CSV table of C-alpha atoms and ligand atoms in Angstrom, one decimal:
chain,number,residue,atom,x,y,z
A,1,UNK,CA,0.0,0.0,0.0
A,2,UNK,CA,1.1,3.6,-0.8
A,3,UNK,CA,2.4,5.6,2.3
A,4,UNK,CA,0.3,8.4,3.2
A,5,UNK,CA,3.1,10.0,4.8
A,6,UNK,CA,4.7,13.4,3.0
A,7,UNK,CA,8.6,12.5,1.8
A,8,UNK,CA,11.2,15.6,3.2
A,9,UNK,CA,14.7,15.7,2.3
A,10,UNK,CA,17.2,17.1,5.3
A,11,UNK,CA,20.4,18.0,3.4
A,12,UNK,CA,22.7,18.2,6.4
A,13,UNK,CA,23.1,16.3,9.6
A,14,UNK,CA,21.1,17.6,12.6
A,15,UNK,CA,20.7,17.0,16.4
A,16,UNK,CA,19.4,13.2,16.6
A,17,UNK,CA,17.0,14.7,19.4
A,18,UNK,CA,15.5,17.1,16.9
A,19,UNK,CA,15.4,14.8,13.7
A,20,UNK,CA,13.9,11.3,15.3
A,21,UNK,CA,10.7,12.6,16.4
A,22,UNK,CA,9.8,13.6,13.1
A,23,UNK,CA,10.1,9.5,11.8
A,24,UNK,CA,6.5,8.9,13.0
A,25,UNK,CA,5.4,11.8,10.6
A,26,UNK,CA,7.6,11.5,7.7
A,27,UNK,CA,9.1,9.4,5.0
A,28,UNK,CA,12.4,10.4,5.4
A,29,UNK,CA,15.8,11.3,3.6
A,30,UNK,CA,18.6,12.7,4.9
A,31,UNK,CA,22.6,13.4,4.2
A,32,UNK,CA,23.9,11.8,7.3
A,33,UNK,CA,27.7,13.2,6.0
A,34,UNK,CA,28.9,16.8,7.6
A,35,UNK,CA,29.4,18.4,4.3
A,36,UNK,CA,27.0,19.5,1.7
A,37,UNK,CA,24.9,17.5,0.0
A,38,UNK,CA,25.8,16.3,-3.4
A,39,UNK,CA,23.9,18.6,-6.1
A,40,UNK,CA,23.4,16.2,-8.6
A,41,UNK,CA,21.8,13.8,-6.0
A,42,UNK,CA,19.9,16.7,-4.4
A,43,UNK,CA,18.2,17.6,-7.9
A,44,UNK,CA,17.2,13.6,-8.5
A,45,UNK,CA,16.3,13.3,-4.8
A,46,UNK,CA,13.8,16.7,-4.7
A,47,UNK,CA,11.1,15.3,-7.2
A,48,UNK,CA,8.8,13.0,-5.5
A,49,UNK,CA,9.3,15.9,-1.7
A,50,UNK,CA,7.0,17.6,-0.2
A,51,UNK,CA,9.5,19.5,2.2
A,52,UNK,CA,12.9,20.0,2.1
A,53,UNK,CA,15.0,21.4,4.9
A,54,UNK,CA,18.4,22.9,3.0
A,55,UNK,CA,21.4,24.2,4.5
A,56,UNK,CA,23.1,27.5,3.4
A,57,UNK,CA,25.5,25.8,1.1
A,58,UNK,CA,22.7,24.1,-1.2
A,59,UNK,CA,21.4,26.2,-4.2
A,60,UNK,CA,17.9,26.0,-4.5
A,61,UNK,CA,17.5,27.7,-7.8
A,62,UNK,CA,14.9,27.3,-10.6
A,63,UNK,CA,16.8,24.6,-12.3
A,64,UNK,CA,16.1,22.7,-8.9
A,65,UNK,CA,12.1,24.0,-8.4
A,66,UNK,CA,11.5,23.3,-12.1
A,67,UNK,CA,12.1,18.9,-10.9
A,68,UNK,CA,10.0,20.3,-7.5
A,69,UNK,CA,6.3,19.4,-8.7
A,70,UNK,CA,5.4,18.2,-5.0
A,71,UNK,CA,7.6,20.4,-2.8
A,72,UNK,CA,5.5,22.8,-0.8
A,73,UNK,CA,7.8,23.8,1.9
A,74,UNK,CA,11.7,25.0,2.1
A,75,UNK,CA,12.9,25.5,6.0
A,76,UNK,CA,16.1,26.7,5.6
A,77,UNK,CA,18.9,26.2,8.2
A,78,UNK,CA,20.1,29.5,8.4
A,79,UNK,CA,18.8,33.4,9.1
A,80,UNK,CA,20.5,34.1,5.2
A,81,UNK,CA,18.6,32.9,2.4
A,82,UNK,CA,20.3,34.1,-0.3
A,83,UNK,CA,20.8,30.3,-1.6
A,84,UNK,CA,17.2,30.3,-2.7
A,85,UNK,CA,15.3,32.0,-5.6
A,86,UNK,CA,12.8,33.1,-3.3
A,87,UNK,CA,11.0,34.6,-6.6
A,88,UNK,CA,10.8,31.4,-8.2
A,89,UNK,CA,9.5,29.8,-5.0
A,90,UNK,CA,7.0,32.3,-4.6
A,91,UNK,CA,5.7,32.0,-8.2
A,92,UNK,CA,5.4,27.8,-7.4
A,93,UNK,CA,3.4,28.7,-4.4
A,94,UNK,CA,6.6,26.8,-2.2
A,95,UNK,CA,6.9,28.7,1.5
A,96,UNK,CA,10.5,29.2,2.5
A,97,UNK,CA,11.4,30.1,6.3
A,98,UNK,CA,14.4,30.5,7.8
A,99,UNK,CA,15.8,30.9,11.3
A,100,UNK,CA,16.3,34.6,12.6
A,101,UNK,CA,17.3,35.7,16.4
A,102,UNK,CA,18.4,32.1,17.5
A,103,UNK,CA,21.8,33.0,15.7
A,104,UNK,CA,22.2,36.5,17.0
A,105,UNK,CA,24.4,36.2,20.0
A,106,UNK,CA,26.9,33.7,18.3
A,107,UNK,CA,27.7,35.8,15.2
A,108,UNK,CA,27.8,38.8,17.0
A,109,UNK,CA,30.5,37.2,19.5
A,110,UNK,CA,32.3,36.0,16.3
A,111,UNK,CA,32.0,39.8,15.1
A,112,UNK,CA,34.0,40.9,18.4
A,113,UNK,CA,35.9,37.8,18.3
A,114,UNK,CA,37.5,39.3,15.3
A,115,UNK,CA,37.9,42.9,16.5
A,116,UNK,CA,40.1,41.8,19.3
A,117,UNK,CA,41.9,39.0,17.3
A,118,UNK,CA,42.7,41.6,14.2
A,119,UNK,CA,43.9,44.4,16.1
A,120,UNK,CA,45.5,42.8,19.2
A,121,UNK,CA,47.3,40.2,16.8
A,122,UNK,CA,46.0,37.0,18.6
A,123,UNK,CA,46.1,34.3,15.9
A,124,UNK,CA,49.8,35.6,14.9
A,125,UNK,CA,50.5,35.6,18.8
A,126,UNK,CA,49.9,32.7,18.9
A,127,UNK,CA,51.1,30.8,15.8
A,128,UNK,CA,54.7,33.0,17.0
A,129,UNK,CA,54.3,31.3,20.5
A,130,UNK,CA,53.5,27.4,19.0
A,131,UNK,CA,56.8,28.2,16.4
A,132,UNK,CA,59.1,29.2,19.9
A,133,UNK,CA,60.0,32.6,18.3
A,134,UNK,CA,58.6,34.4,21.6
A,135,UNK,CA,62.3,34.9,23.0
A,136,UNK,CA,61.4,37.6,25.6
A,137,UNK,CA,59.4,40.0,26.6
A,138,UNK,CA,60.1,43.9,25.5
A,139,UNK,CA,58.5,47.2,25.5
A,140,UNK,CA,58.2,47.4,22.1
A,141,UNK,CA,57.7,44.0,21.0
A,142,UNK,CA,54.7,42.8,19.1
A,143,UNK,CA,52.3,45.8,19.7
A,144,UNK,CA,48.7,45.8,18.7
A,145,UNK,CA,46.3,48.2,18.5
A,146,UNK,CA,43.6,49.3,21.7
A,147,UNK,CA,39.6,48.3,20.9
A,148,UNK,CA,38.2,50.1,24.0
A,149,UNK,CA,37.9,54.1,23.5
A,150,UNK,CA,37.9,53.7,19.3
A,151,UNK,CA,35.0,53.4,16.5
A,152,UNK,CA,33.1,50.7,15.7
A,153,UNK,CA,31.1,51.6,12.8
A,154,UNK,CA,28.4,49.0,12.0
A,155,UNK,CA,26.5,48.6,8.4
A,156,UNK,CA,23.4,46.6,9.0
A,157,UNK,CA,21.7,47.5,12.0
A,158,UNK,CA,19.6,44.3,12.3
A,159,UNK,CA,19.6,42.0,15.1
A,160,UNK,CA,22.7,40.6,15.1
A,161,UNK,CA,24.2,45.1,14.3
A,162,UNK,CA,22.6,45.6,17.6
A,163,UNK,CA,23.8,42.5,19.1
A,164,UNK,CA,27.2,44.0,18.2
A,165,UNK,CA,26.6,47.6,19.2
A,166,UNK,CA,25.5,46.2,22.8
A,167,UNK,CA,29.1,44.6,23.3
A,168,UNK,CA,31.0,47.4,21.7
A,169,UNK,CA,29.7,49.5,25.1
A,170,UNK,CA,31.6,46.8,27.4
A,171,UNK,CA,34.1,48.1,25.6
A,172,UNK,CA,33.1,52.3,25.4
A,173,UNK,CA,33.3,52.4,21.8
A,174,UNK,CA,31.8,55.0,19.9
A,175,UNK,CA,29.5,53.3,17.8
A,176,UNK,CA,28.4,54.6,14.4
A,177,UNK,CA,25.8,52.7,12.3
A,178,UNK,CA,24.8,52.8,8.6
A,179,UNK,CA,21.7,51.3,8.0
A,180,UNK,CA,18.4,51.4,4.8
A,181,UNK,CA,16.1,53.0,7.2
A,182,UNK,CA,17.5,54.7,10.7
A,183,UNK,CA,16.0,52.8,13.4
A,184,UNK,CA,14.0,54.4,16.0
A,185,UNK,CA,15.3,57.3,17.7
A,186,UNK,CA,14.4,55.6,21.2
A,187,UNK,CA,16.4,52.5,20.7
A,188,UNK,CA,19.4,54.2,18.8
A,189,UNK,CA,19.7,56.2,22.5
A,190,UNK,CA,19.6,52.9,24.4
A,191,UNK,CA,21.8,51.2,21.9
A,192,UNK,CA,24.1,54.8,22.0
A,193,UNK,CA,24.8,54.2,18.4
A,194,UNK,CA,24.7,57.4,15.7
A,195,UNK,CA,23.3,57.3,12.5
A,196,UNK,CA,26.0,58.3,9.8
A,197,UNK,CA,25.6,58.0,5.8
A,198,UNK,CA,27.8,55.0,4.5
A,199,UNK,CA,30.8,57.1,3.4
A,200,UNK,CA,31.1,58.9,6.6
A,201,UNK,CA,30.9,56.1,8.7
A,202,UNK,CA,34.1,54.6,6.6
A,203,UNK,CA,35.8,57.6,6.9
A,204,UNK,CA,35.5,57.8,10.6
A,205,UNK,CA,35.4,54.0,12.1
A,206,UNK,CA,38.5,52.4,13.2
A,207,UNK,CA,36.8,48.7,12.8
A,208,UNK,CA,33.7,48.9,10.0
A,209,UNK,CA,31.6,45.7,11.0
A,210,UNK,CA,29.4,44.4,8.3
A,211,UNK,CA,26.2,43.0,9.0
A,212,UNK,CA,23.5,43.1,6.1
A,213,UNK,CA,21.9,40.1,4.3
A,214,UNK,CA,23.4,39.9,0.7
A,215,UNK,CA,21.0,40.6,-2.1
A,216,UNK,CA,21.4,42.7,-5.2
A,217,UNK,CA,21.8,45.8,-3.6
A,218,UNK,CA,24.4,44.6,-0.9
A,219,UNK,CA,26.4,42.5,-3.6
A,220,UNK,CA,30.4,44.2,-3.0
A,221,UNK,CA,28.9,47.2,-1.2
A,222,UNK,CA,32.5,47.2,-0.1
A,223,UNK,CA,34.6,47.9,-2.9
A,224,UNK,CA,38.0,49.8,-3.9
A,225,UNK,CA,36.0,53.0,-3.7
A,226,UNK,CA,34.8,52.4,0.2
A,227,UNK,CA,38.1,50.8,1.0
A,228,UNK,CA,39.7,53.7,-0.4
A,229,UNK,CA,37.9,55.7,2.0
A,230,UNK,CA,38.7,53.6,5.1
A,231,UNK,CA,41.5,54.8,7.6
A,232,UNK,CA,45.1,53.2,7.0
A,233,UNK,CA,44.5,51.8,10.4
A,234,UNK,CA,40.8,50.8,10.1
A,235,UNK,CA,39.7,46.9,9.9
A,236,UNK,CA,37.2,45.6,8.2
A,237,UNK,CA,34.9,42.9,9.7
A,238,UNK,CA,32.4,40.3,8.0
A,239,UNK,CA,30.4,37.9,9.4
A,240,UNK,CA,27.7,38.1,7.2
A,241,UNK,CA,27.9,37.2,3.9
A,242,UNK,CA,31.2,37.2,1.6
A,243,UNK,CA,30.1,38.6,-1.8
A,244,UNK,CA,29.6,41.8,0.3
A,245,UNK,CA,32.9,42.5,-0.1
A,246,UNK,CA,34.4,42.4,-3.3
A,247,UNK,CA,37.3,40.1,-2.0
A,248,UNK,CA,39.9,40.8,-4.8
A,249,UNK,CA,39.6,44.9,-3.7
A,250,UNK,CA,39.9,43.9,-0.6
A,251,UNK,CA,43.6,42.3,-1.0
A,252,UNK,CA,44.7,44.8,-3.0
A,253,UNK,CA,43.7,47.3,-0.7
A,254,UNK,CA,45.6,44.8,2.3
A,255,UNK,CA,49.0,44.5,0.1
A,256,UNK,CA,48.7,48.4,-0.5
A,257,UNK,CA,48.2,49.2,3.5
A,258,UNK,CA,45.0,51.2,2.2
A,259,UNK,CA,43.4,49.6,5.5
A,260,UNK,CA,44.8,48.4,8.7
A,261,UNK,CA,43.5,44.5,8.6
A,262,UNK,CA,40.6,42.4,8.0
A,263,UNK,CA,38.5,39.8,10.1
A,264,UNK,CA,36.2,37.4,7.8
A,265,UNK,CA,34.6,34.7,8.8
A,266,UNK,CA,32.6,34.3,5.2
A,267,UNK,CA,34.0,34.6,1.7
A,268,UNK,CA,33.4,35.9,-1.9
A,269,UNK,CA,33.7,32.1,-3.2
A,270,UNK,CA,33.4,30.2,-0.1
A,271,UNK,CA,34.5,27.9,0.8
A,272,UNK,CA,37.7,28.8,-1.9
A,273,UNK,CA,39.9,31.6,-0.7
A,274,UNK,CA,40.8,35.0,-3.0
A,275,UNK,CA,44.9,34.3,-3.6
A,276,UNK,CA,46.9,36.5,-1.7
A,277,UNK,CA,44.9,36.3,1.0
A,278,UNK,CA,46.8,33.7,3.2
A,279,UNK,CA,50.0,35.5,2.7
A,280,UNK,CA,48.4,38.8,4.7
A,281,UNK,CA,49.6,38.2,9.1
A,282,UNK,CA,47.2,41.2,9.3
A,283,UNK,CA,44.5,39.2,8.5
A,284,UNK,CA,42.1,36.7,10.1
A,285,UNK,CA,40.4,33.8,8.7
A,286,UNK,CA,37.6,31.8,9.9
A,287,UNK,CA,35.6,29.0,8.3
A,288,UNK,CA,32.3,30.3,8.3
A,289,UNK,CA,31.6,29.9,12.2
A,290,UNK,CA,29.3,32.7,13.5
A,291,UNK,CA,26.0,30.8,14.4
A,292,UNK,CA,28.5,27.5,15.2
A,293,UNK,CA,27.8,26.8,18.8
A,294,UNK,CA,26.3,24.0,19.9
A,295,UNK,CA,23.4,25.8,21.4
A,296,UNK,CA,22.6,27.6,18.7
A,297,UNK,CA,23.1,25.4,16.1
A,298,UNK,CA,20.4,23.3,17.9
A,299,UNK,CA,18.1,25.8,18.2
A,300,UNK,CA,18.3,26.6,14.2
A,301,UNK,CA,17.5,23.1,13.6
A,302,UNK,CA,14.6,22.8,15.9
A,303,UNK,CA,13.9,26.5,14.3
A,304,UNK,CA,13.9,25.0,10.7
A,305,UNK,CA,11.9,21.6,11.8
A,306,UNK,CA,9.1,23.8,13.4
A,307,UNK,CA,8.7,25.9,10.3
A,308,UNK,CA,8.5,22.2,8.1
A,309,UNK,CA,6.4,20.9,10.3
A,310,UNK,CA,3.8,23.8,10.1
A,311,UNK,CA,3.8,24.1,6.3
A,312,UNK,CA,3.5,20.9,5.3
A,313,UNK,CA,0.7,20.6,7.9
A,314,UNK,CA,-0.9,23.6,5.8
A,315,UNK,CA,0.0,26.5,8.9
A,316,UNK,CA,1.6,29.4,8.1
A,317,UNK,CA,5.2,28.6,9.0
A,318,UNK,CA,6.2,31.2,11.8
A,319,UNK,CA,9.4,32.3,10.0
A,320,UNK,CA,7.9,32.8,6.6
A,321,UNK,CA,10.4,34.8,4.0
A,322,UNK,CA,7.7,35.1,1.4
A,323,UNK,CA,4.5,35.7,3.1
A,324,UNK,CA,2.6,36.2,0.0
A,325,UNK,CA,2.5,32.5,-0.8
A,326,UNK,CA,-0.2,32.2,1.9
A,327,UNK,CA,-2.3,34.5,-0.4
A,328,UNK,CA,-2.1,32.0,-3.1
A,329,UNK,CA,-4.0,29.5,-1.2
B,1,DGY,C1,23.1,32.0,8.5
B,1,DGY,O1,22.3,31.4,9.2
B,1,DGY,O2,22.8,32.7,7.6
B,1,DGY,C2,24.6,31.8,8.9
B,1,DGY,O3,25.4,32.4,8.0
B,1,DGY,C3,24.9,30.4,9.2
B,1,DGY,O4,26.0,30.4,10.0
């Protein structure tokens, strides 16, 4: 006999505690590996779904919809959704979610992770300590530069911008923040962060902190140009999504000392590095890490399973990206 049960596809491994309860419910398939699904077997797996709970690193384009004809739902595992063609879902009728504020704390601690380990030289610190080149101690010896008392001047003043601006005060920064729409006047006081256009902020922060979602507005919003207009001592920080920085400006502006250093956690062609990049000791790299805490990476998957479960049980998801879908019904 046929099963009555919807099919889902999970693309990456989650919390067994999350994923087992959803057996009764579902005929499932999942990618049991820790690295991204396969895209040829994700395209022949996705046509007999109804859900399908992606990670960040799968594109879920129209090639992919077009073999969709049962999919109604797409959770995503992530707040950033820039991997899906949200238009193309839409026009299918498909719901996407994704999982906001459960991620906010980690990245932003990854944000100021980076602040502190670009400009007081802690990963060169300590790859200088592990080599035994620290000989002795000395006045002038491997100087960094101060955090508390400087700029911080943030560009996306979402959650995770404010989650930043409320650390930089630990830390009496002065914090400057460039953002589509200013946000209330109320909460900029309690948040003491200015409002400042985009090229004065760069011309007056001594650590720029990016934090917008990548679309095709935000698509290397940092270039030469805003480089250009960064102090020689400034750093820049991203945790949110590479192509906002047009990577190859961003070397050449390193190897020419146009800006002080750079923190990234996310890259242009991620997981593949810009060359030159590796060569730079003012410079840290991480491998894409913000929301990776165990804590929160639980809470996105029980984030993404609660939005699968309510669409394909015909609710409106609660972290719908393309609320006019529910319209169509
Ligand atoms: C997200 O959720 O968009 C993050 O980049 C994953 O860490």
């Amino acid at each position: 006999m046929k099963s009555m049960k919807a099919r889902i596809l999970i693309t990456g491994r989650l919390p067994d505690e999350v994923v087992l309860p959803l057996e009764n419910r579902y005929v499932m398939e999942i990618n049991q590996e820790d690295r991204p699904m396969d895209h040829r077997i994700l395209l022949q797996s996705i046509s007999d779904k109804e859900g399908l709970l992606p990670m960040i690193t799968d594109c879920i384009d129209e090639e992919l919809l077009e073999r969709a004809s049962n999919l109604k739902m797409i959770a995503n595992f992530g707040v950033g959704y820039n991997n899906i063609d949200i238009k193309a879902a839409s026009r299918r009728g498909i719901m996407v979610s994704n999982t906001p504020g459960v991620l906010t704390d980690a990245t932003a601690e990854i944000a100021f992770a980076l602040i502190l380990s670009v400009s007081r030289r802690l990963v060169e610190g300590d790859r200088m300590t592990r080599e035994g080149r620290f000989k002795f101690w000395a006045p002038m010896f491997f100087l960094g530069h101060e955090v508390t008392g400087k700029t911080l001047g943030i560009i996306g003043m979402g959650k995770i911008g404010k989650a930043v601006a409320r650390r930089a005060r630990g830390f009496n920064m002065r914090v400057l923040y460039y953002n589509r729409r200013r946000i209330d006047p109320t909460e900029e006081k309690e948040l003491t962060a200015e409002y400042a256009d985009l090229d004065s902020l760069l011309t007056m922060s001594d650590f720029v902190s990016l934090h917008v979602s990548l679309n095709e507005d935000t698509k290397h919003m940092i270039g030469m140009k805003e480089l250009a207009l960064m102090k020689s001592s400034a750093y820049l920080i991203n945790t949110s999504r590479g192509p906002v920085v047009d990577e190859k400006a961003l070397v050449t502006a390193l190897n020419d000392g146009k800006i002080g250093g750079a923190g990234l956690d996310v890259y242009e062609n991620e997981p593949a590095l810009t060359p030159g990049l590796t060569e730079l000791d003012n410079v840290v790299l991480l491998p894409h890490i913000g929301s990776g805490t165990i804590e929160t990476r639980a809470r996105m998957a029980s984030m993404a399973v609660e939005n699968l479960v309510a669409g394909l049980d015909g609710a409106a998801p609660p972290n719908i990206v393309n609320p006019e879908v529910l319209k169509m019904r």
